[in-house]
Amino acid sequence: MDDLSDEAFRLVVRAWVVANYPPEIRNPLKRLHWNECKSWYFKLAEKGWLCPGWPVEYGGMGLSPGKQLIMLDEFERHGCARTIDQGVLMVGPLLIAHGTDEQRAFFLPKVLSGEHIWCQGYSEPNAGSDLASLRTLAERDGDDYVINGQKIWTSMAMDANWIYVLARTDRQAKKQEGIGFFLVPMDTPGITVRPLMTLDLNEEFAETFFDNVRVPASALVGQPNRGWSMAKALLGFERIFVGSPKQSAYALARLRDLAERMGISEDGSFLKVFNRHRLDVEDLTDLYGVYVEQVQRGEIPGPDVSMLKVFQTELYQRIGETMLDVAGEHGGMLEPMEGNRALNPAGLFLQSRPSTIYSGTNEIQRNILSKNVLELPG
Amino acid sequence: MTNADDLRMIRESAAGIAPRTSDLKRIRALRFTEPGFDRTVWREMCEMGWLGLLVPEDQGGSGLGVQAFCALTEELGAALIPEPLIAAAMAARLLPSDMLPDVMAGDRIVLPAWQEKPLSLDLADGGTMFAGGRVTGKKVFVPMAAGADAFLVTVPGGLALVERGAAGVHLECQTTQDGGNSGTLTLDNAHAVWIDGDASAALETACMATSAYLLGVMDRVFGITMEYLKTREQFGRKIGSFQALQHRSADLKIQVSLARATVNAAAKTQDESGDSALRKAAVSRAKARASDAASIVTRGCIQLHGGIGYTDAADPGLFLRKMMVLAPAYGSAAVHRARFRDLAPVGDED
Ligand SMILES: Cc1cc2nc3c(=O)[nH]c(=O)nc-3n(C[C@H](O)[C@H](O)[C@H](O)COP(=O)(O)OP(=O)(O)OC[C@H]3O[C@@H](n4cnc5c(N)ncnc54)[C@H](O)[C@@H]3O)c2cc1C
């Protein structure tokens, strides 16, 4: 695929998406659960397109950054759903960079086949922005660890069959230094998931309770007290993903549909606003490309990747707000206009709201930028 | 005439039904039900004289002004009251005296059906016509229409009253983000009673009352959020001690204060000025500010809450959803800014 010209590649992707994307989940109104999005996951997996960024030797496409962007753009234009992608986006890259050969051999094929669906167990009720203060405990007991505690806001925990968990392995150590990184099957006795309803009225995240959850010592990745640095590396990947133009590009395409429906797509005042968003999306895409290239070279993204996350999420929200402006009274309705899923201004607006909260709030990203990138005092 | 004491009394009288400290249980329970509000509470509101606040005393109302009504609707906004007082009051002052008693008692709910397209303040675009005791056309975005017994329909030159159950009256309700509903009323040669009158002034008052309601919405959610910043801890400190949040909070407070000043001044202009263009320009400024500020403040409050702000169980979301319905209602910020520009062209100030 890398031999094709960009234009030819785009047409190949477009034709395949049109022919293969399950029409019943085009422009989904909400984040889809596994039983709703797995058909798309399996299509991608079958075609070998599930992991465009992974190296070919691990089952990825090893695709150049430029072509990854084209692929993403075509998916968004068509209104393709987000799958449950923690394995593809986070666990895969982490193990490729930090895992042992055994871990890679065991886990990567199961991500590629859809056998393992992952969720992220980081946040706790009292450890959100201050993640390092987490209290879930993993105590060594012979050959096992026993995990006790509570996670919260675990996205898609009810769909996942594996969870990666941060838990305290040393209560005496400084808060960042006593944390372990565990890979745990969700059906381990003692794990309970209680779904929580989002503002978008979707049971999309959950509380995940650990009550004497016994796992073998091999569930630990790396050293017992060195989980924090891995977690941070993963957050870097997450921020690249959240900073990708995916959401903004999707929102922009739907804004255009909406403007057409409202009969203002040629209005000067609308075009001014639309054009501004459009250039923002294009510029974001360039900045994103810089980070995709970094990952391609095998580098772990640094703290500056927070720029991408801040700009993307706030752009996504601005487009969501423009949608409400354009929709007028329709933006106050619960259902999409005329039953057309592409015309869902209120849903899109609502879904854009948490993007400045998840994967580290934008306040925290700005703290990181000012401290670790700009090295300002204080 | 309304003096400061009257306004205080009105605010205090609201506390029974719309307490500033309510736990919002009643509001949650009514969401996504039909008709989305409670007729018993509606009757209580009518007994308190709220529906008749703007109706002249000789017709059984209390003949108070826009400032009084806005003082009340601000309290309703702070408590997210779903009962359709603003819409029903718009209709009540247009009904002839002989039709008022059961309406004022709360036994019969008449809601105005004036709008024919989104993002519009036109009362009668010619899309709904009255002739020979019959009305034909289509009206949209009738708030809480599922609970109406009759509709007061604006038509060129006057008003037409149609019964909800009459032949040729077709009502379709859509659920709104706040858990209420919005009606599309299709009239096909439906029997109607002609009523002389012009809804323009009543529409202006509804715009004002909605601005005040939004003021209550933003003020309350801002208060809830400031409390949260003083209790939630991260990094061993109250999150309200982080300068980033202090600055964000200060910015939101500026919006609430701007909205309050603008709404109060515009309400006063309604009660005291006889200049129609001046009055309308003030209304537009108030609604534009209230809609924008409510959006900024409710969004900001979700952000300040972090993850819990994005749950349905936490209260800030209720305020955000109310904003989504009311910011565009009775003219969005953009609609009112455009009208302001037309009413007060640059260079005309002196
Ligand atoms: C839709 C969604 C999905 C999520 N999915 C997952 C998931 O799958 N797995 C998981 O582990 N977590 C998940 N999260 C949790 C997310 O990572 C946390 O919500 C986030 O880190 C914020 O933590 P908090 O909710 O405790 O808010 P808090 O940390 O309490 O923040 C409250 C407010 O304080 C501000 N604040 C806190 N500290 C500072 C500071 N030092 N300086 C300035 N401002 C500060 C925040 O920016 C925010 O505005 C998800 C969250 C959402 C909304």
PDB file of C-alpha atoms in Angstrom, chain A residues 124-131 133 153 175 196-201 204-205 262 314 317 321 324-338 345-347 349-354 356-357 361-364 366-367, chain B residues 31-32 114-115 117-120 141 174-178 182 232-236 242 244-245 248 292 295 299-300 302-314 316-318 320-321 323-325 328-332 334:
ATOM      1  CA  GLU A 124     -10.071   6.230  41.177  1.00  0.00           C
ATOM      2  CA  PRO A 125     -12.670   8.323  42.991  1.00  0.00           C
ATOM      3  CA  ASN A 126      -9.941  10.253  44.789  1.00  0.00           C
ATOM      4  CA  ALA A 127      -7.193   9.888  42.224  1.00  0.00           C
ATOM      5  CA  GLY A 128      -8.144  11.593  38.970  1.00  0.00           C
ATOM      6  CA  SER A 129      -5.860  14.428  37.991  1.00  0.00           C
ATOM      7  CA  ASP A 130      -3.623  13.339  40.838  1.00  0.00           C
ATOM      8  CA  LEU A 131      -3.410   9.821  39.468  1.00  0.00           C
ATOM      9  CA  SER A 133      -2.126   9.145  44.642  1.00  0.00           C
ATOM     10  CA  TRP A 153     -14.712   6.072  34.829  1.00  0.00           C
ATOM     11  CA  LYS A 175       3.739   8.041  45.513  1.00  0.00           C
ATOM     12  CA  LEU A 196     -22.417   4.625  35.030  1.00  0.00           C
ATOM     13  CA  MET A 197     -24.613   6.754  32.785  1.00  0.00           C
ATOM     14  CA  THR A 198     -22.839   9.554  30.945  1.00  0.00           C
ATOM     15  CA  LEU A 199     -24.209  12.998  30.224  1.00  0.00           C
ATOM     16  CA  ASP A 200     -24.906  11.645  26.752  1.00  0.00           C
ATOM     17  CA  LEU A 201     -27.217   9.101  28.422  1.00  0.00           C
ATOM     18  CA  GLU A 204     -20.184   4.148  28.472  1.00  0.00           C
ATOM     19  CA  PHE A 205     -18.041   3.973  31.572  1.00  0.00           C
ATOM     20  CA  MET A 262     -30.544  24.214   7.414  1.00  0.00           C
ATOM     21  CA  GLU A 314     -10.932  22.413  22.117  1.00  0.00           C
ATOM     22  CA  GLN A 317     -15.741  21.517  21.166  1.00  0.00           C
ATOM     23  CA  GLU A 321     -20.782  24.740  19.659  1.00  0.00           C
ATOM     24  CA  LEU A 324     -25.726  24.202  18.143  1.00  0.00           C
ATOM     25  CA  ASP A 325     -25.653  27.728  16.701  1.00  0.00           C
ATOM     26  CA  VAL A 326     -26.553  26.411  13.266  1.00  0.00           C
ATOM     27  CA  ALA A 327     -29.180  23.965  14.487  1.00  0.00           C
ATOM     28  CA  GLY A 328     -31.116  26.541  16.529  1.00  0.00           C
ATOM     29  CA  GLU A 329     -34.038  24.904  18.314  1.00  0.00           C
ATOM     30  CA  HIS A 330     -33.136  21.525  16.773  1.00  0.00           C
ATOM     31  CA  GLY A 331     -30.018  21.546  18.956  1.00  0.00           C
ATOM     32  CA  GLY A 332     -32.227  21.143  22.023  1.00  0.00           C
ATOM     33  CA  MET A 333     -33.806  17.898  20.814  1.00  0.00           C
ATOM     34  CA  LEU A 334     -32.896  14.487  22.155  1.00  0.00           C
ATOM     35  CA  GLU A 335     -33.097  12.676  18.837  1.00  0.00           C
ATOM     36  CA  PRO A 336     -31.291  13.538  15.605  1.00  0.00           C
ATOM     37  CA  MET A 337     -33.145  15.625  13.029  1.00  0.00           C
ATOM     38  CA  GLU A 338     -35.601  13.715  10.897  1.00  0.00           C
ATOM     39  CA  PRO A 345     -26.040  18.379  16.631  1.00  0.00           C
ATOM     40  CA  ALA A 346     -26.987  17.899  20.284  1.00  0.00           C
ATOM     41  CA  GLY A 347     -25.330  14.497  20.526  1.00  0.00           C
ATOM     42  CA  PHE A 349     -22.065  18.784  21.206  1.00  0.00           C
ATOM     43  CA  LEU A 350     -22.498  16.584  24.279  1.00  0.00           C
ATOM     44  CA  GLN A 351     -19.912  14.053  23.170  1.00  0.00           C
ATOM     45  CA  SER A 352     -17.362  16.804  22.659  1.00  0.00           C
ATOM     46  CA  ARG A 353     -17.665  17.979  26.258  1.00  0.00           C
ATOM     47  CA  PRO A 354     -15.644  15.274  28.057  1.00  0.00           C
ATOM     48  CA  THR A 356     -11.165  18.190  27.625  1.00  0.00           C
ATOM     49  CA  ILE A 357     -11.523  15.995  30.733  1.00  0.00           C
ATOM     50  CA  THR A 361      -7.808  17.313  31.763  1.00  0.00           C
ATOM     51  CA  ASN A 362      -6.726  20.248  29.645  1.00  0.00           C
ATOM     52  CA  GLU A 363      -5.778  22.108  32.817  1.00  0.00           C
ATOM     53  CA  ILE A 364      -3.369  19.284  33.591  1.00  0.00           C
ATOM     54  CA  ARG A 366      -1.385  23.037  30.290  1.00  0.00           C
ATOM     55  CA  ASN A 367       0.390  22.454  33.600  1.00  0.00           C
TER      56      ASN A 367
ATOM     57  CA  ARG B  31     -37.615  14.099  32.970  1.00  0.00           C
ATOM     58  CA  PHE B  32     -38.500  11.986  29.946  1.00  0.00           C
ATOM     59  CA  TRP B 114     -46.438  31.113  17.218  1.00  0.00           C
ATOM     60  CA  GLN B 115     -43.279  29.925  15.541  1.00  0.00           C
ATOM     61  CA  LYS B 117     -39.466  27.924  11.480  1.00  0.00           C
ATOM     62  CA  PRO B 118     -36.271  27.587  13.512  1.00  0.00           C
ATOM     63  CA  LEU B 119     -34.179  30.606  14.468  1.00  0.00           C
ATOM     64  CA  SER B 120     -37.017  33.026  13.913  1.00  0.00           C
ATOM     65  CA  PHE B 141     -41.301  24.218  18.753  1.00  0.00           C
ATOM     66  CA  GLN B 174     -40.331  15.466  20.297  1.00  0.00           C
ATOM     67  CA  THR B 175     -38.399  14.859  23.492  1.00  0.00           C
ATOM     68  CA  THR B 176     -36.021  17.664  24.369  1.00  0.00           C
ATOM     69  CA  GLN B 177     -32.560  17.360  25.944  1.00  0.00           C
ATOM     70  CA  ASP B 178     -33.829  18.555  29.317  1.00  0.00           C
ATOM     71  CA  SER B 182     -41.451  20.309  21.976  1.00  0.00           C
ATOM     72  CA  ARG B 232     -12.918  18.431  46.157  1.00  0.00           C
ATOM     73  CA  GLU B 233      -9.266  17.717  46.807  1.00  0.00           C
ATOM     74  CA  GLN B 234      -6.484  16.619  44.471  1.00  0.00           C
ATOM     75  CA  PHE B 235      -2.742  16.788  45.081  1.00  0.00           C
ATOM     76  CA  GLY B 236      -3.535  17.251  48.782  1.00  0.00           C
ATOM     77  CA  PHE B 242      -5.316  26.020  41.699  1.00  0.00           C
ATOM     78  CA  ALA B 244      -6.001  27.843  36.584  1.00  0.00           C
ATOM     79  CA  LEU B 245      -9.393  27.096  38.127  1.00  0.00           C
ATOM     80  CA  ARG B 248     -11.678  30.116  34.960  1.00  0.00           C
ATOM     81  CA  ASP B 292     -24.326  33.024  25.406  1.00  0.00           C
ATOM     82  CA  SER B 295     -23.737  28.304  27.455  1.00  0.00           C
ATOM     83  CA  ARG B 299     -19.988  24.250  29.846  1.00  0.00           C
ATOM     84  CA  GLY B 300     -17.381  25.723  32.167  1.00  0.00           C
ATOM     85  CA  ILE B 302     -18.882  20.691  33.648  1.00  0.00           C
ATOM     86  CA  GLN B 303     -15.168  21.191  33.009  1.00  0.00           C
ATOM     87  CA  LEU B 304     -14.515  22.375  36.566  1.00  0.00           C
ATOM     88  CA  HIS B 305     -16.147  19.206  37.898  1.00  0.00           C
ATOM     89  CA  GLY B 306     -13.886  16.844  35.944  1.00  0.00           C
ATOM     90  CA  GLY B 307     -15.123  13.295  35.249  1.00  0.00           C
ATOM     91  CA  ILE B 308     -18.125  13.486  37.530  1.00  0.00           C
ATOM     92  CA  GLY B 309     -19.356  16.457  35.497  1.00  0.00           C
ATOM     93  CA  TYR B 310     -19.872  14.106  32.571  1.00  0.00           C
ATOM     94  CA  THR B 311     -22.266  11.830  34.420  1.00  0.00           C
ATOM     95  CA  ASP B 312     -26.023  11.967  34.345  1.00  0.00           C
ATOM     96  CA  ALA B 313     -26.060  11.476  38.105  1.00  0.00           C
ATOM     97  CA  ALA B 314     -24.307  14.773  38.821  1.00  0.00           C
ATOM     98  CA  PRO B 316     -24.354  20.237  36.460  1.00  0.00           C
ATOM     99  CA  GLY B 317     -25.486  18.224  33.461  1.00  0.00           C
ATOM    100  CA  LEU B 318     -29.130  19.049  34.197  1.00  0.00           C
ATOM    101  CA  LEU B 320     -26.315  22.180  30.673  1.00  0.00           C
ATOM    102  CA  ARG B 321     -29.246  20.320  29.095  1.00  0.00           C
ATOM    103  CA  MET B 323     -29.344  25.577  28.484  1.00  0.00           C
ATOM    104  CA  MET B 324     -29.365  23.494  25.284  1.00  0.00           C
ATOM    105  CA  VAL B 325     -33.143  23.871  25.087  1.00  0.00           C
ATOM    106  CA  PRO B 328     -32.080  28.831  21.209  1.00  0.00           C
ATOM    107  CA  ALA B 329     -35.704  29.279  22.404  1.00  0.00           C
ATOM    108  CA  TYR B 330     -37.442  32.601  21.686  1.00  0.00           C
ATOM    109  CA  GLY B 331     -34.520  33.583  19.470  1.00  0.00           C
ATOM    110  CA  SER B 332     -30.941  32.376  19.838  1.00  0.00           C
ATOM    111  CA  ALA B 334     -27.357  35.106  16.931  1.00  0.00           C
TER     112      ALA B 334
END
